[in-house]
XYZ file of C-alpha atoms in Angstrom:
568
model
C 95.673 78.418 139.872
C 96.846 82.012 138.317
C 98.890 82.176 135.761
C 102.070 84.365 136.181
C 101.398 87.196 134.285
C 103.707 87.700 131.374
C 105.190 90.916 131.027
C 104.754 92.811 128.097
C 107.496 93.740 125.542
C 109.004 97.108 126.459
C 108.483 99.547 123.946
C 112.030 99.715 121.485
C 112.831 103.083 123.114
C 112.992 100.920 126.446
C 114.935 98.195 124.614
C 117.555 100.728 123.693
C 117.725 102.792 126.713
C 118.206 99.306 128.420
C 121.190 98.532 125.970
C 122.913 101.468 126.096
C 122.858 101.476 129.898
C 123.960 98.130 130.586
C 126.811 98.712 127.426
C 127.989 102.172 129.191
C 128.073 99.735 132.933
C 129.705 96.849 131.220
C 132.260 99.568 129.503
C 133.044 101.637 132.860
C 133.139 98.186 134.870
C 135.719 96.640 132.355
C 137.959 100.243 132.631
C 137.924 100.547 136.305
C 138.807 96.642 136.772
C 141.812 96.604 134.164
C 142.607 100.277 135.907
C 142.407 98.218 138.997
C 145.114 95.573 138.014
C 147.450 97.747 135.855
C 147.715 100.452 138.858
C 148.525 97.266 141.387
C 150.878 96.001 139.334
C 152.574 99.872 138.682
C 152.031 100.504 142.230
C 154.048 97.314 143.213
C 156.530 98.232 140.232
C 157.121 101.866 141.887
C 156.959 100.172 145.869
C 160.416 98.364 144.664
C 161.758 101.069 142.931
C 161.347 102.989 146.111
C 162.513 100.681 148.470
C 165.717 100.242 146.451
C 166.531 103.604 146.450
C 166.300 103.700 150.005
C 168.480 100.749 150.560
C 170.917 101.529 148.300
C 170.381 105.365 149.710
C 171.335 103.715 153.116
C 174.607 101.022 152.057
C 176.186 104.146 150.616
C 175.644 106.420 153.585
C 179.459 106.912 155.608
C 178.032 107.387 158.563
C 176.437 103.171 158.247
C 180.135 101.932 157.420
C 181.594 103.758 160.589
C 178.722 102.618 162.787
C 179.274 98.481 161.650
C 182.859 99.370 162.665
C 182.349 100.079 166.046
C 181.511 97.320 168.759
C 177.830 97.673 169.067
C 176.218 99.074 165.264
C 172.791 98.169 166.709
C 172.939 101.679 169.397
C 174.333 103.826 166.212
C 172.058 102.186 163.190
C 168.762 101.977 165.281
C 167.945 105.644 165.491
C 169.376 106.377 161.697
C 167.171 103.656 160.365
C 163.881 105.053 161.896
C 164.477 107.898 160.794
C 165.027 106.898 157.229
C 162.240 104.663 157.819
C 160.076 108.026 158.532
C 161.657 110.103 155.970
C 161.171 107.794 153.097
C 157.763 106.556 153.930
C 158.501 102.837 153.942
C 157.708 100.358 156.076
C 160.881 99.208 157.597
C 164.601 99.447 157.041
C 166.373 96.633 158.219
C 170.208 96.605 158.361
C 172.007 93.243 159.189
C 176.021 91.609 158.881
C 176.474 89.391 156.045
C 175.145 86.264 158.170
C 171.523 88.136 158.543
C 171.637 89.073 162.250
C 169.480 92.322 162.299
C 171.277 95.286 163.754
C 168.130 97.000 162.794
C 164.376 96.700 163.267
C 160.897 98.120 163.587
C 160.427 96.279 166.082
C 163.405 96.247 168.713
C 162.494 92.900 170.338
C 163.697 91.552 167.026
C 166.536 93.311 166.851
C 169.698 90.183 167.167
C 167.511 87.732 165.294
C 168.042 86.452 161.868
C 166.500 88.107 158.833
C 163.573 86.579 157.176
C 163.731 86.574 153.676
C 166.667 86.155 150.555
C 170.429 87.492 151.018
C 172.295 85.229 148.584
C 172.444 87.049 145.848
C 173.517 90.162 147.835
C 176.222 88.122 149.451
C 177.349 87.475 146.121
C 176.941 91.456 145.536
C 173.798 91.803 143.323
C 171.098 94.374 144.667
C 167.488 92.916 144.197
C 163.627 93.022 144.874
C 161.023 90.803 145.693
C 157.938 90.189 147.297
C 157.919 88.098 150.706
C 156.117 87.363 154.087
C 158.548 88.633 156.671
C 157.469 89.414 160.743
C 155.783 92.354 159.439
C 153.827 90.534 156.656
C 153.901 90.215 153.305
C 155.882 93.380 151.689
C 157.504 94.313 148.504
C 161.549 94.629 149.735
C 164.979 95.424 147.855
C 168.066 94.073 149.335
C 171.734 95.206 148.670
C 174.904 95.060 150.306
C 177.126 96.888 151.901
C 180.753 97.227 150.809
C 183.795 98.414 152.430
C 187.044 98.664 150.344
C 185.505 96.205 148.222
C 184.435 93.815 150.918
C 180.565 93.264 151.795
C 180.348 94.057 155.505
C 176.769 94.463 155.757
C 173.377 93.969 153.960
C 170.315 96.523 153.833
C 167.062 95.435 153.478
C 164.251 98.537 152.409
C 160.197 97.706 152.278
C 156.997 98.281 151.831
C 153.654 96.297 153.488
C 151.606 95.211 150.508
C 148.460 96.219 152.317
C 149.788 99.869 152.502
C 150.280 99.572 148.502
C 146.877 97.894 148.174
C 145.724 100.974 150.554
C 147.011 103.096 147.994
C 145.416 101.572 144.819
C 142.373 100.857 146.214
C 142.163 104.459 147.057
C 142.897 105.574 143.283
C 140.509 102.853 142.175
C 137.748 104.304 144.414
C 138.177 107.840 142.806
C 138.481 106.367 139.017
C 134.596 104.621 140.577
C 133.608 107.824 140.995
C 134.198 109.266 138.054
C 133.144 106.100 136.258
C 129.812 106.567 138.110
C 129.555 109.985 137.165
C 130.106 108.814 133.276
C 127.795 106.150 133.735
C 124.906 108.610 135.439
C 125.852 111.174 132.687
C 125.390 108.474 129.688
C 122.056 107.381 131.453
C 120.716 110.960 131.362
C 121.679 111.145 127.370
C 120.585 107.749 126.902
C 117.386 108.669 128.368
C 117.271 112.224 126.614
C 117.920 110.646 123.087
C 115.470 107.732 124.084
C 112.461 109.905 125.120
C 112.685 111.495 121.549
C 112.547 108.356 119.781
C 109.936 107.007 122.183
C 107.765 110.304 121.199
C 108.922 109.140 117.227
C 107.790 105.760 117.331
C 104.974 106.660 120.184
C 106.363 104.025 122.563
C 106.054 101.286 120.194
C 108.232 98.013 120.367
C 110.184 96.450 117.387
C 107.255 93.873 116.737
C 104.586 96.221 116.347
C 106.562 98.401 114.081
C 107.122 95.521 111.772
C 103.425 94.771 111.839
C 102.369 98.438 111.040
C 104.712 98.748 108.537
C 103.464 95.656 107.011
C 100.297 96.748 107.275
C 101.493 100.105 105.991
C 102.935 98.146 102.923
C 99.548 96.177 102.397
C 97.396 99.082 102.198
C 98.940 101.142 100.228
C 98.839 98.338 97.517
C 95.446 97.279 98.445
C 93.785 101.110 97.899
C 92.350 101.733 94.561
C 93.059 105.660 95.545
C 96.065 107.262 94.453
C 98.607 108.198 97.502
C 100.890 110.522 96.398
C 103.447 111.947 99.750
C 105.650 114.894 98.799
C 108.440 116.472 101.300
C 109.447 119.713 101.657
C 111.219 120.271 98.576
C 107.726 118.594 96.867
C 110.080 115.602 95.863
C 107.821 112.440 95.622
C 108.698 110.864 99.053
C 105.882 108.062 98.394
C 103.413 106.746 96.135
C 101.635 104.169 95.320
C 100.249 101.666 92.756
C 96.933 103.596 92.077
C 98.764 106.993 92.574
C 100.888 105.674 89.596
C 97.810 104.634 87.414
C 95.984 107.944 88.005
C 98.838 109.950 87.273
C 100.495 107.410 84.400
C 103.729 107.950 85.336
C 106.482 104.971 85.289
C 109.926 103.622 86.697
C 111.228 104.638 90.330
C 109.783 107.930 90.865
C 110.434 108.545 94.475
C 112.815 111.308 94.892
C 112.094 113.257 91.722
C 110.816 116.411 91.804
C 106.435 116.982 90.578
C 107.996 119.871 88.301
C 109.480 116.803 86.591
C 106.622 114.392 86.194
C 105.438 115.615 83.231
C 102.016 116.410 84.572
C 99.692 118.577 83.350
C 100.567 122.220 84.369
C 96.985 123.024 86.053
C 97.862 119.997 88.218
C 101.434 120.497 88.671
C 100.707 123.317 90.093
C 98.235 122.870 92.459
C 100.854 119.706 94.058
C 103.595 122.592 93.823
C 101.200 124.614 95.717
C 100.965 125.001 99.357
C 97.603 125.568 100.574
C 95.105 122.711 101.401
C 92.597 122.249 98.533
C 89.864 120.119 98.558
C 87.929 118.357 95.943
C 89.419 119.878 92.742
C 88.688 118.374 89.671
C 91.861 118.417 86.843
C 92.430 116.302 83.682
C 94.956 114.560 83.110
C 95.443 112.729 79.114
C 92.660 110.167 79.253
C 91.375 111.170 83.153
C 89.338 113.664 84.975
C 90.485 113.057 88.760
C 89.372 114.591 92.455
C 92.497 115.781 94.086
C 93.066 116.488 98.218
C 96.262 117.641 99.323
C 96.841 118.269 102.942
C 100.655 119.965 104.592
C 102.307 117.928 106.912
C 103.280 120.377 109.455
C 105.078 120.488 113.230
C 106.469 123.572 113.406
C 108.060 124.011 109.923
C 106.636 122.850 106.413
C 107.333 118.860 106.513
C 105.714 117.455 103.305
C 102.194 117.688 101.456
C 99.922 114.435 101.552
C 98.390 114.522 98.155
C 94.871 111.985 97.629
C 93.411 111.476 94.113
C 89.941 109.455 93.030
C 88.726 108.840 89.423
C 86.259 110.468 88.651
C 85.864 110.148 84.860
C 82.544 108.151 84.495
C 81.063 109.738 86.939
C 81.851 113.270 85.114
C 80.839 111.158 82.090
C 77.381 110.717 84.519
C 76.775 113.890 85.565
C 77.354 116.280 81.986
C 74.078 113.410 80.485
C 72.550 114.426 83.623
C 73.131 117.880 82.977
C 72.224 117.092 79.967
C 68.709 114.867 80.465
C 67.389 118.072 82.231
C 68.439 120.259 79.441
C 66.135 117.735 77.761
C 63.041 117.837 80.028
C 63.030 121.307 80.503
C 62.720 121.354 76.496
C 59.955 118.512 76.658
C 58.578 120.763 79.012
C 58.404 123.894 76.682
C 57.175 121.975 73.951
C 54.409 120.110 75.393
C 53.137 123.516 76.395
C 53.506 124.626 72.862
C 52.163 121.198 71.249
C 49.123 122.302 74.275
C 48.676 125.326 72.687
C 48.639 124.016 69.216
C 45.876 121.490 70.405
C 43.734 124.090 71.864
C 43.829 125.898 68.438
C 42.987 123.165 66.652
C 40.478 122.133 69.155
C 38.936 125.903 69.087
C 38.396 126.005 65.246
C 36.488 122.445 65.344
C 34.173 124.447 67.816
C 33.828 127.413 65.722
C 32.861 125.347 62.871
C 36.126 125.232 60.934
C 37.503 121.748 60.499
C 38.872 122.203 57.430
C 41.109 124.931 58.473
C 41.986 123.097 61.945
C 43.146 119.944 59.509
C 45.297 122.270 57.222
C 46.837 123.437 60.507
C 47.333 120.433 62.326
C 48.874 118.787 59.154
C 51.289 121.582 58.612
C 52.753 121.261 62.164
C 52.860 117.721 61.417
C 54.461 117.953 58.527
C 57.254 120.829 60.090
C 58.201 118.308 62.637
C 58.540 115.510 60.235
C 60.867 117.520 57.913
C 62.956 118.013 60.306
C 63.503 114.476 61.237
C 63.269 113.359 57.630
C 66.373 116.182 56.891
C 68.366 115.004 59.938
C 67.823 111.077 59.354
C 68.459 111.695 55.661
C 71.984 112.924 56.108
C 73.249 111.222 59.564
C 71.526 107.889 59.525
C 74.037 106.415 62.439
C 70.892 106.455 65.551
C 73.274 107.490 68.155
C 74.327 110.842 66.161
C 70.614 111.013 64.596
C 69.419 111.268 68.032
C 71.694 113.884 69.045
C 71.333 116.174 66.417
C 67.584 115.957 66.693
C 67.699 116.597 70.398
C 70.103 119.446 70.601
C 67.962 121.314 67.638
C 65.234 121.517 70.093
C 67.405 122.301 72.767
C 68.554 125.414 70.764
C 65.406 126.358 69.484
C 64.352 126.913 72.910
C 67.421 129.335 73.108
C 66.680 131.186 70.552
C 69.335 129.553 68.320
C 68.871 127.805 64.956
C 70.768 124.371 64.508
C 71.085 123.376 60.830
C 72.672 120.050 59.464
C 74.802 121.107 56.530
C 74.007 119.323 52.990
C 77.051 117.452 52.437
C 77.098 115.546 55.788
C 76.814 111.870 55.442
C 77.240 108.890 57.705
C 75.663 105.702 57.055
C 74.766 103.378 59.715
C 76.895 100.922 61.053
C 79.800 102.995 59.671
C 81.521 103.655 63.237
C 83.585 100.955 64.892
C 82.966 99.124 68.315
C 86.571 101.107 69.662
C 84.451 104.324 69.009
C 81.684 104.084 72.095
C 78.476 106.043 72.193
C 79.207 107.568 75.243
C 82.876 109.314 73.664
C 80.688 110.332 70.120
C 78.465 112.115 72.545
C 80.641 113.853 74.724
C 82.594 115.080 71.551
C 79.663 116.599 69.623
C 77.866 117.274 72.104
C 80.198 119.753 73.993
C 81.120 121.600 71.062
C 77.370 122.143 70.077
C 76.832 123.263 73.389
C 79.842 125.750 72.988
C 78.368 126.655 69.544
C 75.097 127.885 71.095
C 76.443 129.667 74.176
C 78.563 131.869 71.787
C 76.180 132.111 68.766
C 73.531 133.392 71.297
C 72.299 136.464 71.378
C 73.611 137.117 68.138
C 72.288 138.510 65.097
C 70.789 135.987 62.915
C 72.187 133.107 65.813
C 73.013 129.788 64.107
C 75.147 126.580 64.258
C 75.851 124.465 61.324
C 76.842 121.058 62.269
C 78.887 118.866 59.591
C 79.499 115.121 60.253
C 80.347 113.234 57.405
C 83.119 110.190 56.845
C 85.863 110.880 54.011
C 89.473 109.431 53.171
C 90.720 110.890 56.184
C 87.820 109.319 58.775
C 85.212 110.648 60.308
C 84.710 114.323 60.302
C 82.700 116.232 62.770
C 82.714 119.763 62.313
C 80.495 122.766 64.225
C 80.547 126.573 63.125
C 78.419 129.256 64.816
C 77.880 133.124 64.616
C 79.104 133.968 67.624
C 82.392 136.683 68.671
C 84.956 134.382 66.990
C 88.255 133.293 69.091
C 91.051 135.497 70.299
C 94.627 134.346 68.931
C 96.344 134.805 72.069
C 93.555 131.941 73.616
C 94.029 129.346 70.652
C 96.027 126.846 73.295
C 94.178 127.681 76.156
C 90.745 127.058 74.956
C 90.996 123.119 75.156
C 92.305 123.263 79.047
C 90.314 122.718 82.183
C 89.556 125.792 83.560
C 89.498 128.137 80.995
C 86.971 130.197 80.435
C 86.190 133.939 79.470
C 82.668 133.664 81.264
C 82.054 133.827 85.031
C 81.881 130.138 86.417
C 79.147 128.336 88.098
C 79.356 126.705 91.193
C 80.712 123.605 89.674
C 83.459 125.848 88.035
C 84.185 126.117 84.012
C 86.511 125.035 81.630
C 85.170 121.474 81.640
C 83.640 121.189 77.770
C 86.257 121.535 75.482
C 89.037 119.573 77.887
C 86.709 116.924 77.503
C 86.475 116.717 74.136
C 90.343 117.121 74.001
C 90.596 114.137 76.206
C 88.177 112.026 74.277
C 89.872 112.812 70.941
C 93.178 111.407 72.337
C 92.080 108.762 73.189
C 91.013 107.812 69.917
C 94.307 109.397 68.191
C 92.201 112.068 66.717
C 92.723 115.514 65.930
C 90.965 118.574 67.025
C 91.539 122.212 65.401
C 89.993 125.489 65.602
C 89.503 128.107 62.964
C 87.647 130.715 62.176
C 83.887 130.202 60.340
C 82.782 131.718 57.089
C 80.286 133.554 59.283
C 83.230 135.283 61.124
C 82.267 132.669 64.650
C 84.729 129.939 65.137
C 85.038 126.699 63.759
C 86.038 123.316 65.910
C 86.731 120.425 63.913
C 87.035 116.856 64.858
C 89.264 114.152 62.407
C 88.492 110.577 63.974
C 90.530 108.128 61.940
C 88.204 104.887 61.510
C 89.158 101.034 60.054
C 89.934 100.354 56.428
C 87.000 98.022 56.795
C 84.640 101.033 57.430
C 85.509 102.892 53.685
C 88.339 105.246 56.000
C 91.496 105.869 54.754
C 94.196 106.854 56.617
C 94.031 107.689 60.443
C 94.364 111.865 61.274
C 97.462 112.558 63.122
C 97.516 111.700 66.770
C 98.328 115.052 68.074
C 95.451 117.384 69.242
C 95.910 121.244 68.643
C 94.645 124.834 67.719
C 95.296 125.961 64.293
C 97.578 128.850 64.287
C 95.132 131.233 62.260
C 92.137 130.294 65.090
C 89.906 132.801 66.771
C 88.706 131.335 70.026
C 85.385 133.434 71.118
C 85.051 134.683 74.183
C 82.708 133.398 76.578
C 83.300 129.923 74.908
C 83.197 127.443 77.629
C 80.915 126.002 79.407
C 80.681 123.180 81.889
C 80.985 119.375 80.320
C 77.226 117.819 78.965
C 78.322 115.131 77.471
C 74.602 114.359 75.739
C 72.764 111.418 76.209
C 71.994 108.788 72.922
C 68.972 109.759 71.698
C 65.928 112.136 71.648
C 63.437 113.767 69.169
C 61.918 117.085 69.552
């Protein structure tokens, strides 16, 4: 047997069109019925005004008084009362002597019979209405009498059918239908305007699956690890949720405040305050680097800006000791062709017969390579800086550039605490020996001089090069993203020494900028560490450029945070 087929619920556009039009029916339908019953009972109200006037019109007419006079009223009254009859557009006018014998009638045969219907209270001179079923039918009639020198000689009876007043109300009831239909077809084609709108809003939708999206809506935006940030077209934060708030760190009910007054970073302030699309722009925020989309909402006019962000700071972490693992092949690369070469020497003066002189040279290079491990062990004996040092000297050998470890660095091992992560000491001194080399290259006598050594203030990490110095006007703008006096890559610039701003923060550091001894620029480093490691008191918390800094042009370059370890 088939099931009846259950009809599906109408979208909430049909719900209210429904609503409305059975509301605007119910509404004209309740009007036109109470029209209905207060015009009846008007229209009976004015019927026995009207037929009083006509009766009383009549009892006071001379002409009536002479006629009941005479022998025989009936041949005088007869044609006077039809034609008040006619005149006044009632029914009947009935005249009769105080015992209610007609002398008058619609109908002649009737004329000589007794009245049907009330005269005592005329008889006892009272004029009066009411509604009764007479040879005509039922009609709404006034009676009065009719005096003569004070005596009642006569009684006049005035009406009107009630089916000629219903005639008459039904007729103004049918035109109030009409226009009550023309309301009701007007309201329909409103409702339905208004209704197709909101069916194209919620795209025909019902109430229950509304709920559900928005439910859903609710449960995904929690359930993302993304930020969602919606703006509206006065970028106003019209939505945004839990990751959106982690990314961007900002707190309390923010929905409805402008992004001018987030307290964002300006690079990324303005790129939400700006209208064009962009797509996968890096910016840093205090302790992130992130990947933001934004995306205008438009149908006609400028509706909003959908703004996406993603995380991206260990995988920039990632990719700068990627960057920077190839910096160190390509130098393996160079020196196992010169260690090659140095082997075929050695190899060539065995065959010429000179072993002594291959040993002497073989031990010198030995002893080169060796020196400059002992030097760089000897003053930095903490591996993960060791290791660093030793790989970025060959890395800026190979440029041309001489790295040096001054004499007064010191760091024992062990000395750093657990809060101060391999992965942050590398990013820090790496970048800004990086920096060091691109600007102290190509210059005359090219050199960076690397300091790292732990005092009452913490650990110190300080790197000086030869290179242009840095410009006055760029001593703020040399730690943001993006900044950069040398043409960027396809990965853009400005990445280095934001990074190293962002990982000193984190650690409550401070980083400054002067200029060297050399006339290049200085960066220095102040890491507060434990009283348990021999530090004294932490460095101030805020990062900056000191006012008398130079920052040299050409400085940045893109982030390599370096990987632990290495040896030329």
């Amino acid at each position: 047997m088939r099931l009846p087929r259950v009809p599906r619920p109408r979208s909430l556009a049909g719900q209210l069109f429904a609503m409305q039009a059975v509301l605007v029916a119910v509404v004209v339908t309740g009007c036109a019925l109470f029209t209905y019953v207060s015009d009846r009972s008007q229209a009976e109200d004015a019927a026995g005004r009207q037929a009083m006037g006509v009766a009383r019109s009549v009892a006071d007419s001379p002409s009536v008084r002479e006629a009941i006079r005479t022998a025989d009223p009936t041949r005088t009254l007869q044609p006077y009362a039809v034609a008040v009859q006619r005149g006044a557009q009632v029914d009947f006018v009935t005249i009769m002597d105080p015992e209610g014998i007609r002398w008058t009638h619609p109908n002649e045969k009737l004329i000589g019979k007794h009245f049907l219907g009330h005269t005592d209270r005329a008889l006892l001179g009272e004029s009066f209405t009411e509604t009764y079923t007479g040879t005509l039918g039922e009609s709404v009639r006034a009676v009065t009498p009719i005096r003569d020198d004070g005596r009642i000689v006569g009684l006049v009876s005035a009406g009107i059918k009630v089916d000629e007043i219903s005639a008459r109300v039904e007729e103004q009831v049918r035109a109030l239908f009409g226009v009550a239909a023309a309301a009701l077809a007007l309201g329909a084609v409103g409702t339905y305007v208004v209704n197709a709108r909101l069916r194209r809003s919620t795209h025909g939708m019902n109430a229950a699956e509304l709920s559900r999206m928005h439910d859903y809506h609710e449960a995904a935006l929690h359930a993302v690890r993304e930020g969602l940030l919606m703006l509206d077209g006065q970028y106003r934060v019209a939505l945004i949720n839990d990751g959106g708030r982690e990314l961007l760190g900002v707190r309390g009910d923010v929905v409805g405040r402008s992004v001018a007054r987030l307290d964002l970073p300006a690079p990324l302030t303005g790129a939400l305050l700006s209208g064009e699309p962009r797509v996968d722009e890096v910016y840093l925020t205090a302790s992130r680097v992130l990947v933001v989309n934004t995306s205008p909402v438009s149908g006609g006019e400028r509706r909003g800006t959908v703004v996406t962000l993603r995380d991206v700071t260990e995988l920039q972490s990632l990719m700068g000791e990627l960057d920077s693992e190839r910096g160190f092949t390509t130098a393996l690369r160079s020196q196992a062709h010169e260690a090659a070469n140095r082997l075929h020497t050695v190899v060539s003066l065995i065959e010429l017969g000179r072993a002594e002189e291959a040993v002497d040279f073989a031990t010198a290079e030995l002893e080169l390579a060796q020196a400059l491990t002992d030097q760089v062990v000897a003053a930095v004996s903490e591996p993960v800086l060791a290791a660093l040092l030793l790989g970025k000297t060959a890395q800026a050998n190979e440029r041309g550039v001489e790295l040096v470890v001054s004499e007064d660095s010191s760091i024992d091992d062990g000395l750093l605490p657990e809060s101060l992560t391999a992965r942050d000491l590398v990013t820090v001194l790496g970048n800004l020996i990086d920096n060091a080399v691109d600007a102290a290259q190509g210059s005359a006598g090219a050199r960076v001089t690397v300091t790292a050594l732990a005092d009452a203030a913490g650990l110190v990490l300080r790197v000086s090069d030869t290179g242009a110095g840095v410009d006055p006007a760029h001593a703020e703008e040399v730690f943001r993203r993006g900044w950069s006096t040398k043409p960027a890559g396809p990965g853009g610039r400005g990445f280095g020494l934001a990074l190293v701003r962002q990982a000193v923060a984190r650690h409550d550091g401070a980083l400054t900028v002067t200029t060297a001894p050399g006339g290049g620029a200085s960066f220095e480093v102040r890491l507060p560490l434990p009283p348990s490691a021999g530090a004294g008191a932490g460095a101030g918390t805020e990062i900056h450029a000191a006012p008398e800094s130079e920052p040299e042009s050409g400085r940045e370059r893109e982030p390599e945070p370096t990987p632990h370890g290495g040896t030329p």
